[in-house]
CSV table of C-alpha atoms and ligand atoms in Angstrom, one decimal:
chain,number,residue,atom,x,y,z
A,1,UNK,CA,-14.1,11.9,20.3
A,2,UNK,CA,-15.3,15.4,19.5
A,3,UNK,CA,-14.1,17.8,16.9
A,4,UNK,CA,-11.4,19.3,19.2
A,5,UNK,CA,-9.4,21.1,16.5
A,6,UNK,CA,-9.9,22.5,13.1
A,7,UNK,CA,-10.4,19.4,11.0
A,8,UNK,CA,-9.5,19.3,7.3
A,9,UNK,CA,-12.4,19.5,4.8
A,10,UNK,CA,-13.5,16.6,2.7
A,11,UNK,CA,-11.8,18.2,-0.3
A,12,UNK,CA,-8.5,18.5,1.6
A,13,UNK,CA,-8.8,14.7,2.2
A,14,UNK,CA,-9.3,14.0,-1.5
A,15,UNK,CA,-13.0,14.2,-2.1
A,16,UNK,CA,-13.7,14.5,-5.9
A,17,UNK,CA,-16.8,14.9,-8.1
A,18,UNK,CA,-16.2,11.3,-9.1
A,19,UNK,CA,-16.4,10.1,-5.5
A,20,UNK,CA,-19.5,12.3,-5.0
A,21,UNK,CA,-21.1,10.5,-8.0
A,22,UNK,CA,-20.3,7.0,-6.6
A,23,UNK,CA,-21.6,8.1,-3.2
A,24,UNK,CA,-25.1,9.0,-4.5
A,25,UNK,CA,-26.8,5.8,-3.4
A,26,UNK,CA,-25.5,6.5,0.2
A,27,UNK,CA,-26.5,10.2,0.0
A,28,UNK,CA,-30.0,9.2,-0.9
A,29,UNK,CA,-30.2,7.3,2.3
A,30,UNK,CA,-29.2,10.4,4.2
A,31,UNK,CA,-25.6,9.2,4.9
A,32,UNK,CA,-22.6,11.5,4.9
A,33,UNK,CA,-19.2,10.8,3.4
A,34,UNK,CA,-16.2,10.5,5.7
A,35,UNK,CA,-12.6,9.5,5.2
A,36,UNK,CA,-11.1,7.0,7.7
A,37,UNK,CA,-7.9,8.5,9.1
A,38,UNK,CA,-7.0,6.0,11.9
A,39,UNK,CA,-7.8,2.4,12.8
A,40,UNK,CA,-8.3,1.0,16.3
A,41,UNK,CA,-9.2,-2.5,17.4
A,42,UNK,CA,-12.9,-2.2,17.2
A,43,UNK,CA,-13.3,1.4,15.9
A,44,UNK,CA,-11.7,4.0,13.7
A,45,UNK,CA,-11.3,7.7,13.5
A,46,UNK,CA,-12.8,9.5,10.6
A,47,UNK,CA,-13.3,13.0,9.2
A,48,UNK,CA,-16.5,14.3,7.7
A,49,UNK,CA,-17.6,17.8,7.0
A,50,UNK,CA,-18.8,18.1,10.7
A,51,UNK,CA,-15.3,17.4,12.1
A,52,UNK,CA,-13.3,14.4,13.4
A,53,UNK,CA,-15.1,11.5,15.1
A,54,UNK,CA,-14.7,8.0,16.3
A,55,UNK,CA,-16.9,5.5,14.5
A,56,UNK,CA,-17.7,1.8,14.3
A,57,UNK,CA,-19.5,-0.3,11.7
A,58,UNK,CA,-23.2,-1.1,12.0
A,59,UNK,CA,-24.6,-4.5,12.8
A,60,UNK,CA,-25.7,-5.0,9.2
A,61,UNK,CA,-22.3,-4.0,7.9
A,62,UNK,CA,-20.7,-6.6,10.1
A,63,UNK,CA,-23.2,-9.3,9.0
A,64,UNK,CA,-22.6,-8.5,5.3
A,65,UNK,CA,-18.8,-8.5,5.5
A,66,UNK,CA,-17.3,-11.6,3.9
A,67,UNK,CA,-13.8,-11.1,5.3
A,68,UNK,CA,-11.6,-8.8,7.3
A,69,UNK,CA,-10.7,-7.0,4.1
A,70,UNK,CA,-14.3,-5.7,3.9
A,71,UNK,CA,-13.9,-3.7,7.1
A,72,UNK,CA,-12.8,0.0,7.1
A,73,UNK,CA,-9.1,0.7,6.6
A,74,UNK,CA,-7.2,3.9,6.8
A,75,UNK,CA,-7.9,5.8,3.6
A,76,UNK,CA,-11.4,4.3,3.0
A,77,UNK,CA,-14.3,6.5,2.2
A,78,UNK,CA,-17.1,5.6,4.6
A,79,UNK,CA,-20.8,6.3,4.6
A,80,UNK,CA,-21.9,7.4,8.1
A,81,UNK,CA,-25.2,8.1,9.7
A,82,UNK,CA,-24.2,11.3,11.5
A,83,UNK,CA,-25.6,11.8,15.0
A,84,UNK,CA,-24.1,14.7,16.9
A,85,UNK,CA,-25.3,13.2,20.2
A,86,UNK,CA,-23.7,9.8,19.7
A,87,UNK,CA,-20.4,8.8,21.4
A,88,UNK,CA,-19.5,7.0,18.2
A,89,UNK,CA,-20.7,7.5,14.6
A,90,UNK,CA,-22.0,4.5,12.7
A,91,UNK,CA,-20.5,3.3,9.4
A,92,UNK,CA,-23.1,1.8,7.0
A,93,UNK,CA,-21.0,1.2,4.0
A,94,UNK,CA,-17.7,1.9,2.1
A,95,UNK,CA,-17.0,3.2,-1.4
A,96,UNK,CA,-15.2,0.7,-3.7
A,97,UNK,CA,-11.4,1.1,-3.2
A,98,UNK,CA,-9.5,2.6,-6.1
A,99,UNK,CA,-6.2,1.1,-4.9
A,100,UNK,CA,-4.9,-0.6,-1.7
A,101,UNK,CA,-1.9,-1.9,0.1
A,102,UNK,CA,-2.6,-5.3,1.6
A,103,UNK,CA,-0.7,-7.9,3.6
A,104,UNK,CA,-1.5,-11.4,4.7
A,105,UNK,CA,-3.3,-11.2,8.0
A,106,UNK,CA,-0.7,-12.3,10.6
A,107,UNK,CA,-3.4,-14.3,12.3
A,108,UNK,CA,-4.5,-16.4,9.3
A,109,UNK,CA,-4.8,-16.6,5.6
A,110,UNK,CA,-7.1,-13.6,5.1
A,111,UNK,CA,-6.2,-10.4,3.3
A,112,UNK,CA,-5.6,-7.4,5.7
A,113,UNK,CA,-5.9,-4.0,4.1
A,114,UNK,CA,-3.2,-1.7,5.4
A,115,UNK,CA,-4.3,1.4,3.5
A,116,UNK,CA,-6.9,2.1,0.9
A,117,UNK,CA,-7.3,4.7,-1.9
A,118,UNK,CA,-3.6,5.5,-1.9
A,119,UNK,CA,-1.7,7.1,-4.8
A,120,UNK,CA,1.8,6.1,-3.8
A,121,UNK,CA,3.4,3.5,-1.5
A,122,UNK,CA,6.7,4.6,0.0
A,123,UNK,CA,8.7,1.5,0.7
A,124,UNK,CA,11.1,2.8,3.4
A,125,UNK,CA,14.3,0.8,3.8
A,126,UNK,CA,17.1,1.6,6.2
A,127,UNK,CA,20.6,1.6,4.6
A,128,UNK,CA,21.8,-0.2,7.8
A,129,UNK,CA,21.1,-3.8,8.5
A,130,UNK,CA,17.6,-3.4,7.3
A,131,UNK,CA,18.5,-3.6,3.6
A,132,UNK,CA,17.3,-6.9,2.0
A,133,UNK,CA,16.6,-7.2,-1.7
A,134,UNK,CA,14.3,-10.1,-1.5
A,135,UNK,CA,12.1,-8.2,1.0
A,136,UNK,CA,12.1,-5.1,-1.2
A,137,UNK,CA,10.9,-7.4,-4.0
A,138,UNK,CA,8.0,-8.5,-1.9
A,139,UNK,CA,7.0,-5.0,-1.0
A,140,UNK,CA,7.2,-3.9,-4.7
A,141,UNK,CA,5.0,-6.8,-5.7
A,142,UNK,CA,2.4,-6.0,-3.1
A,143,UNK,CA,2.5,-2.3,-3.9
A,144,UNK,CA,2.1,-2.8,-7.6
A,145,UNK,CA,-0.6,-5.4,-7.3
A,146,UNK,CA,-2.7,-3.1,-5.2
A,147,UNK,CA,-2.7,-0.6,-8.1
A,148,UNK,CA,-0.7,2.2,-6.5
A,149,UNK,CA,2.6,3.7,-7.6
A,150,UNK,CA,5.6,2.4,-5.7
A,151,UNK,CA,8.7,4.4,-4.7
A,152,UNK,CA,11.6,2.8,-2.8
A,153,UNK,CA,13.2,5.2,-0.2
A,154,UNK,CA,16.6,4.2,0.9
A,155,UNK,CA,16.8,6.0,4.2
A,156,UNK,CA,19.8,6.6,6.5
A,157,UNK,CA,22.0,7.5,3.5
A,158,UNK,CA,24.3,9.1,6.1
A,159,UNK,CA,25.3,5.6,7.3
A,160,UNK,CA,26.1,4.1,3.9
A,161,UNK,CA,27.7,5.4,0.7
A,162,UNK,CA,26.3,2.8,-1.7
A,163,UNK,CA,22.7,4.1,-2.3
A,164,UNK,CA,23.3,4.4,-6.0
A,165,UNK,CA,24.5,0.8,-6.2
A,166,UNK,CA,21.6,-0.4,-4.2
A,167,UNK,CA,19.2,1.5,-6.5
A,168,UNK,CA,20.7,-0.4,-9.5
A,169,UNK,CA,20.3,-3.7,-7.6
A,170,UNK,CA,16.6,-2.8,-7.0
A,171,UNK,CA,16.2,-2.0,-10.7
A,172,UNK,CA,17.1,-5.7,-11.5
A,173,UNK,CA,13.8,-6.7,-9.7
A,174,UNK,CA,12.1,-5.3,-12.8
A,175,UNK,CA,9.3,-3.3,-11.3
A,176,UNK,CA,10.4,0.0,-12.9
A,177,UNK,CA,9.9,1.7,-9.5
A,178,UNK,CA,11.8,4.9,-8.7
A,179,UNK,CA,14.4,4.7,-5.9
A,180,UNK,CA,15.4,7.7,-3.8
A,181,UNK,CA,18.0,8.2,-1.1
A,182,UNK,CA,17.3,10.2,2.0
A,183,UNK,CA,19.4,11.2,5.0
A,184,UNK,CA,16.8,12.0,7.5
A,185,UNK,CA,19.2,13.2,10.2
A,186,UNK,CA,20.7,16.0,8.0
A,187,UNK,CA,17.5,16.4,5.9
A,188,UNK,CA,19.2,15.5,2.6
A,189,UNK,CA,17.4,14.3,-0.5
A,190,UNK,CA,14.0,15.6,0.5
A,191,UNK,CA,13.5,17.7,-2.6
A,192,UNK,CA,13.1,14.5,-4.6
A,193,UNK,CA,10.0,13.7,-2.6
A,194,UNK,CA,8.2,16.7,-4.1
A,195,UNK,CA,7.3,14.8,-7.3
A,196,UNK,CA,5.2,12.4,-5.3
A,197,UNK,CA,3.7,14.8,-2.7
A,198,UNK,CA,0.9,17.0,-3.9
A,199,UNK,CA,-2.5,18.3,-2.8
A,200,UNK,CA,-4.8,15.4,-1.6
A,201,UNK,CA,-2.3,12.8,-2.9
A,202,UNK,CA,-2.4,9.9,-0.4
A,203,UNK,CA,0.9,8.2,0.4
A,204,UNK,CA,1.4,5.2,2.7
A,205,UNK,CA,4.7,4.7,4.4
A,206,UNK,CA,5.6,1.0,4.7
A,207,UNK,CA,8.7,-0.9,5.7
A,208,UNK,CA,10.2,-2.6,8.7
A,209,UNK,CA,10.4,-1.2,12.2
A,210,UNK,CA,13.2,1.2,12.7
A,211,UNK,CA,13.6,2.1,8.9
A,212,UNK,CA,12.6,5.7,9.7
A,213,UNK,CA,9.0,6.0,8.5
A,214,UNK,CA,7.9,8.2,11.4
A,215,UNK,CA,11.1,10.2,11.3
A,216,UNK,CA,10.5,11.1,7.6
A,217,UNK,CA,6.8,12.0,8.4
A,218,UNK,CA,7.9,14.2,11.3
A,219,UNK,CA,10.5,15.9,9.1
A,220,UNK,CA,7.9,16.6,6.4
A,221,UNK,CA,5.3,17.8,8.9
A,222,UNK,CA,7.9,20.0,10.7
A,223,UNK,CA,6.8,18.7,14.1
A,224,UNK,CA,7.0,15.6,16.2
A,225,UNK,CA,3.6,14.1,15.3
A,226,UNK,CA,4.9,10.6,15.8
A,227,UNK,CA,7.2,9.1,18.4
A,228,UNK,CA,10.5,7.5,17.1
A,229,UNK,CA,13.1,5.4,18.8
A,230,UNK,CA,16.6,4.2,18.2
A,231,UNK,CA,17.2,0.8,16.6
A,232,UNK,CA,19.1,-2.0,18.3
A,233,UNK,CA,22.8,-1.5,17.5
A,234,UNK,CA,23.5,-5.2,17.0
A,235,UNK,CA,21.1,-5.8,14.1
A,236,UNK,CA,19.4,-2.5,13.2
A,237,UNK,CA,16.1,-3.9,14.3
A,238,UNK,CA,13.5,-1.3,15.4
A,239,UNK,CA,11.4,-1.4,18.6
A,240,UNK,CA,7.9,-1.2,17.1
A,241,UNK,CA,7.5,2.4,18.2
A,242,UNK,CA,4.5,3.1,15.9
A,243,UNK,CA,1.6,0.9,16.9
A,244,UNK,CA,-1.3,2.0,14.7
A,245,UNK,CA,-2.0,3.3,11.3
A,246,UNK,CA,-2.8,7.0,11.0
A,247,UNK,CA,-3.1,9.7,8.3
A,248,UNK,CA,-1.7,13.2,8.6
A,249,UNK,CA,-2.4,16.2,6.4
A,250,UNK,CA,0.8,17.8,5.3
A,251,UNK,CA,0.5,21.6,5.6
A,252,UNK,CA,1.5,23.5,2.5
A,253,UNK,CA,1.3,20.7,-0.1
A,254,UNK,CA,-1.8,19.2,1.3
A,255,UNK,CA,-0.6,15.6,0.8
A,256,UNK,CA,-2.0,12.9,3.0
A,257,UNK,CA,0.7,10.8,4.7
A,258,UNK,CA,-0.2,7.5,6.4
A,259,UNK,CA,2.3,6.2,9.0
A,260,UNK,CA,2.2,2.5,9.7
A,261,UNK,CA,3.8,0.2,12.3
A,262,UNK,CA,6.8,-1.7,11.0
A,263,UNK,CA,5.9,-5.2,10.0
A,264,UNK,CA,7.3,-8.3,11.6
A,265,UNK,CA,7.7,-11.4,9.4
A,266,UNK,CA,6.5,-9.5,6.5
A,267,UNK,CA,4.0,-11.3,4.3
A,268,UNK,CA,2.5,-8.8,2.0
A,269,UNK,CA,-0.4,-9.7,-0.1
A,270,UNK,CA,0.5,-9.9,-3.8
A,271,UNK,CA,-1.7,-12.8,-4.9
A,272,UNK,CA,-3.8,-12.9,-8.0
A,273,UNK,CA,-6.7,-12.0,-5.8
A,274,UNK,CA,-5.4,-8.4,-5.3
A,275,UNK,CA,-4.3,-8.1,-8.9
A,276,UNK,CA,-7.9,-8.7,-9.7
A,277,UNK,CA,-9.1,-6.6,-6.8
A,278,UNK,CA,-7.3,-3.6,-8.2
A,279,UNK,CA,-8.8,-4.3,-11.7
A,280,UNK,CA,-12.3,-5.3,-10.7
A,281,UNK,CA,-13.6,-4.0,-14.1
A,282,UNK,CA,-11.4,-6.3,-16.1
A,283,UNK,CA,-12.2,-9.3,-13.8
A,284,UNK,CA,-15.9,-8.7,-14.4
A,285,UNK,CA,-15.4,-8.6,-18.2
A,286,UNK,CA,-13.1,-11.7,-18.1
A,287,UNK,CA,-16.0,-13.6,-16.6
A,288,UNK,CA,-17.9,-13.1,-19.9
A,289,UNK,CA,-15.1,-14.4,-22.1
A,290,UNK,CA,-15.9,-17.6,-23.9
A,291,UNK,CA,-13.0,-19.5,-22.4
A,292,UNK,CA,-12.5,-19.6,-18.6
A,293,UNK,CA,-8.7,-19.3,-19.0
A,294,UNK,CA,-8.9,-16.6,-21.7
A,295,UNK,CA,-5.6,-14.7,-21.9
A,296,UNK,CA,-7.4,-11.9,-23.8
A,297,UNK,CA,-4.7,-12.0,-26.4
A,298,UNK,CA,-6.4,-13.6,-29.5
A,299,UNK,CA,-9.0,-16.0,-28.3
A,300,UNK,CA,-12.4,-15.7,-30.0
A,301,UNK,CA,-15.3,-14.2,-28.1
A,302,UNK,CA,-13.1,-12.3,-25.7
A,303,UNK,CA,-15.2,-9.8,-23.8
A,304,UNK,CA,-12.1,-7.9,-22.6
A,305,UNK,CA,-10.9,-7.2,-26.2
A,306,UNK,CA,-14.5,-6.4,-27.3
A,307,UNK,CA,-14.8,-3.9,-24.5
A,308,UNK,CA,-11.6,-2.3,-25.6
A,309,UNK,CA,-12.6,-2.1,-29.2
A,310,UNK,CA,-15.9,-0.5,-28.2
A,311,UNK,CA,-14.0,2.1,-26.2
A,312,UNK,CA,-15.5,0.8,-22.9
A,313,UNK,CA,-12.1,-0.3,-21.5
A,314,UNK,CA,-9.0,1.9,-21.4
A,315,UNK,CA,-6.1,0.3,-23.2
A,316,UNK,CA,-3.5,1.7,-20.7
A,317,UNK,CA,-5.5,0.3,-17.8
A,318,UNK,CA,-5.5,-3.1,-19.5
A,319,UNK,CA,-1.8,-2.9,-20.3
A,320,UNK,CA,-1.1,-2.1,-16.6
A,321,UNK,CA,-3.1,-5.1,-15.7
A,322,UNK,CA,-1.0,-7.4,-18.0
A,323,UNK,CA,2.2,-5.8,-16.8
A,324,UNK,CA,1.4,-6.3,-13.1
A,325,UNK,CA,0.2,-9.9,-13.7
A,326,UNK,CA,3.5,-10.7,-15.5
A,327,UNK,CA,5.6,-9.0,-12.8
A,328,UNK,CA,3.8,-10.9,-10.0
A,329,UNK,CA,4.4,-14.2,-11.9
A,330,UNK,CA,8.0,-13.5,-12.6
A,331,UNK,CA,8.7,-12.4,-9.0
A,332,UNK,CA,7.1,-15.6,-7.7
A,333,UNK,CA,9.4,-17.7,-9.9
A,334,UNK,CA,12.4,-15.7,-8.8
A,335,UNK,CA,11.5,-16.1,-5.2
A,336,UNK,CA,11.1,-19.8,-5.6
A,337,UNK,CA,14.5,-20.1,-7.2
A,338,UNK,CA,16.0,-18.1,-4.3
A,339,UNK,CA,14.2,-20.3,-1.8
A,340,UNK,CA,15.5,-23.5,-3.4
A,341,UNK,CA,19.1,-22.3,-3.5
A,342,UNK,CA,18.8,-21.3,0.1
A,343,UNK,CA,17.6,-24.7,1.1
A,344,UNK,CA,20.4,-26.4,-0.9
A,345,UNK,CA,23.1,-24.5,1.0
A,346,UNK,CA,21.4,-24.9,4.4
A,347,UNK,CA,20.3,-21.2,4.4
A,348,UNK,CA,23.8,-20.0,5.2
A,349,UNK,CA,24.3,-17.7,2.3
A,350,UNK,CA,22.2,-14.9,3.7
A,351,UNK,CA,24.5,-12.2,2.4
A,352,UNK,CA,24.2,-13.2,-1.2
A,353,UNK,CA,21.7,-11.1,-3.2
A,354,UNK,CA,18.9,-12.1,-5.4
A,355,UNK,CA,20.9,-10.6,-8.2
A,356,UNK,CA,23.7,-13.0,-7.7
A,357,UNK,CA,21.3,-15.9,-7.9
A,358,UNK,CA,19.5,-14.5,-11.0
A,359,UNK,CA,22.8,-13.8,-12.7
A,360,UNK,CA,23.8,-17.5,-12.3
A,361,UNK,CA,20.5,-18.7,-13.5
A,362,UNK,CA,20.5,-16.4,-16.6
A,363,UNK,CA,24.0,-17.6,-17.4
A,364,UNK,CA,23.0,-21.2,-17.3
A,365,UNK,CA,20.0,-20.6,-19.6
A,366,UNK,CA,22.2,-19.1,-22.3
A,367,UNK,CA,24.6,-22.1,-22.6
B,1,GTP,N1,21.4,7.6,11.0
B,1,GTP,C1,20.2,7.8,10.7
B,1,GTP,N2,19.2,7.5,11.6
B,1,GTP,C2,17.9,7.6,11.2
B,1,GTP,C3,17.5,8.2,9.9
B,1,GTP,N3,16.2,8.2,9.9
B,1,GTP,C4,15.7,7.7,11.1
B,1,GTP,N4,16.8,7.4,11.9
B,1,GTP,C5,16.7,6.8,13.2
B,1,GTP,O1,16.2,5.5,13.2
B,1,GTP,C6,15.4,5.2,14.4
B,1,GTP,C7,14.1,4.7,14.0
B,1,GTP,O2,13.3,5.6,13.3
B,1,GTP,P1,11.7,5.6,13.4
B,1,GTP,O3,11.3,6.8,12.6
B,1,GTP,O4,11.2,5.5,14.8
B,1,GTP,O5,11.4,4.3,12.6
B,1,GTP,P2,10.0,3.7,12.1
B,1,GTP,O6,10.2,3.1,10.7
B,1,GTP,O7,8.9,4.7,12.3
B,1,GTP,O8,9.8,2.4,13.1
B,1,GTP,P3,8.5,1.8,13.7
B,1,GTP,O9,7.6,2.9,14.2
B,1,GTP,O10,9.0,0.9,14.8
B,1,GTP,O11,7.9,1.0,12.6
B,1,GTP,C8,15.3,6.6,15.1
B,1,GTP,O12,16.3,6.5,16.2
B,1,GTP,C9,15.7,7.6,14.1
B,1,GTP,O13,16.3,8.7,14.6
B,1,GTP,C10,18.6,8.5,9.0
B,1,GTP,O14,18.4,9.0,7.9
B,1,GTP,N5,19.9,8.3,9.5
B,2,MG,MG1,7.2,4.6,13.4
B,3,ZN,ZN1,-10.8,-12.7,-22.9
């Protein structure tokens, strides 16, 4: 692909002096920075200061990759060897990801990165048959464990009057995420998005097919950038209209919006692995603690506490790490209880919410 229209600059795409610093080793090899804006089967589209191009990874990159998660994802900063004559540019490396949203690879046990270096995950839920508290919990766990801010968007508020009630229910999941209601047909509630949409802020839209992700993106862009199609009336299921992940620059605010295809059989990645992935610095320190299972609370010879005392590790960053670990563990426990109850009753109580289940369990504990 050639640069057929005015491409955004690197700065528009979120390039910062800090990234520039991290990129130095690549720059010394004569490589150029580029942001991945779309993913295809064997290639991706990216933007560098020469324009927009298609690119693929080098043979050495492929050989060095340990898993699928090591390959370029939308939002990644890639190091490319620019060749104006080539049909495809070549990616030789990626900058370490600041945050990510991952899922379990549908084809195996591997982590699949949906989007990288994102500030916010919009979890878009349709207030029709799409609403499911347990699934929202899984999205929240995945979003938080990838290190990004999570916002739940209850879309299709024109179809249901209980958005406020649902927001309260979502609060019981304990992630402290903001919940907003949108009516994307009559464009209501959009002013609340402004708090999350700013210059070079990267936002990934996640949620099941038919929830309205592409509709919201089109509304924000003010043009039909993405196709949309009606859900099945019987069960509100979407038709998997969006088939690839792609980033759009929002004119005006300059935010970067990533549309994604609705997920089937959602299995987001919220394991300890990603908690550690988003907190690589803490993981590296923890490896130097005297005890392998150090909780970094009051054990002797704790490298994490020592780093904090020496001002080498930010306390807020560490507190976030603890919070997210605790949330992931609590969620896992709650999911297990929900699963057990479902099995006991033959899986027929699908309309009961997690809150009902939790309420009962809490009640039992007190007596
Ligand atoms: N009533 C109502 N319908 C909406 C709203 N937002 C979107 N829709 C409709 O829902 C259908 C699905 O919307 P899409 O934007 O295609 O959904 P999507 O999340 O992008 O779906 P996939 O691309 O399949 O993952 C379309 O017919 C939209 O017009 C809303 O706020 N209210
Ligand atoms: Mg779509
Ligand atoms: Zn420790």
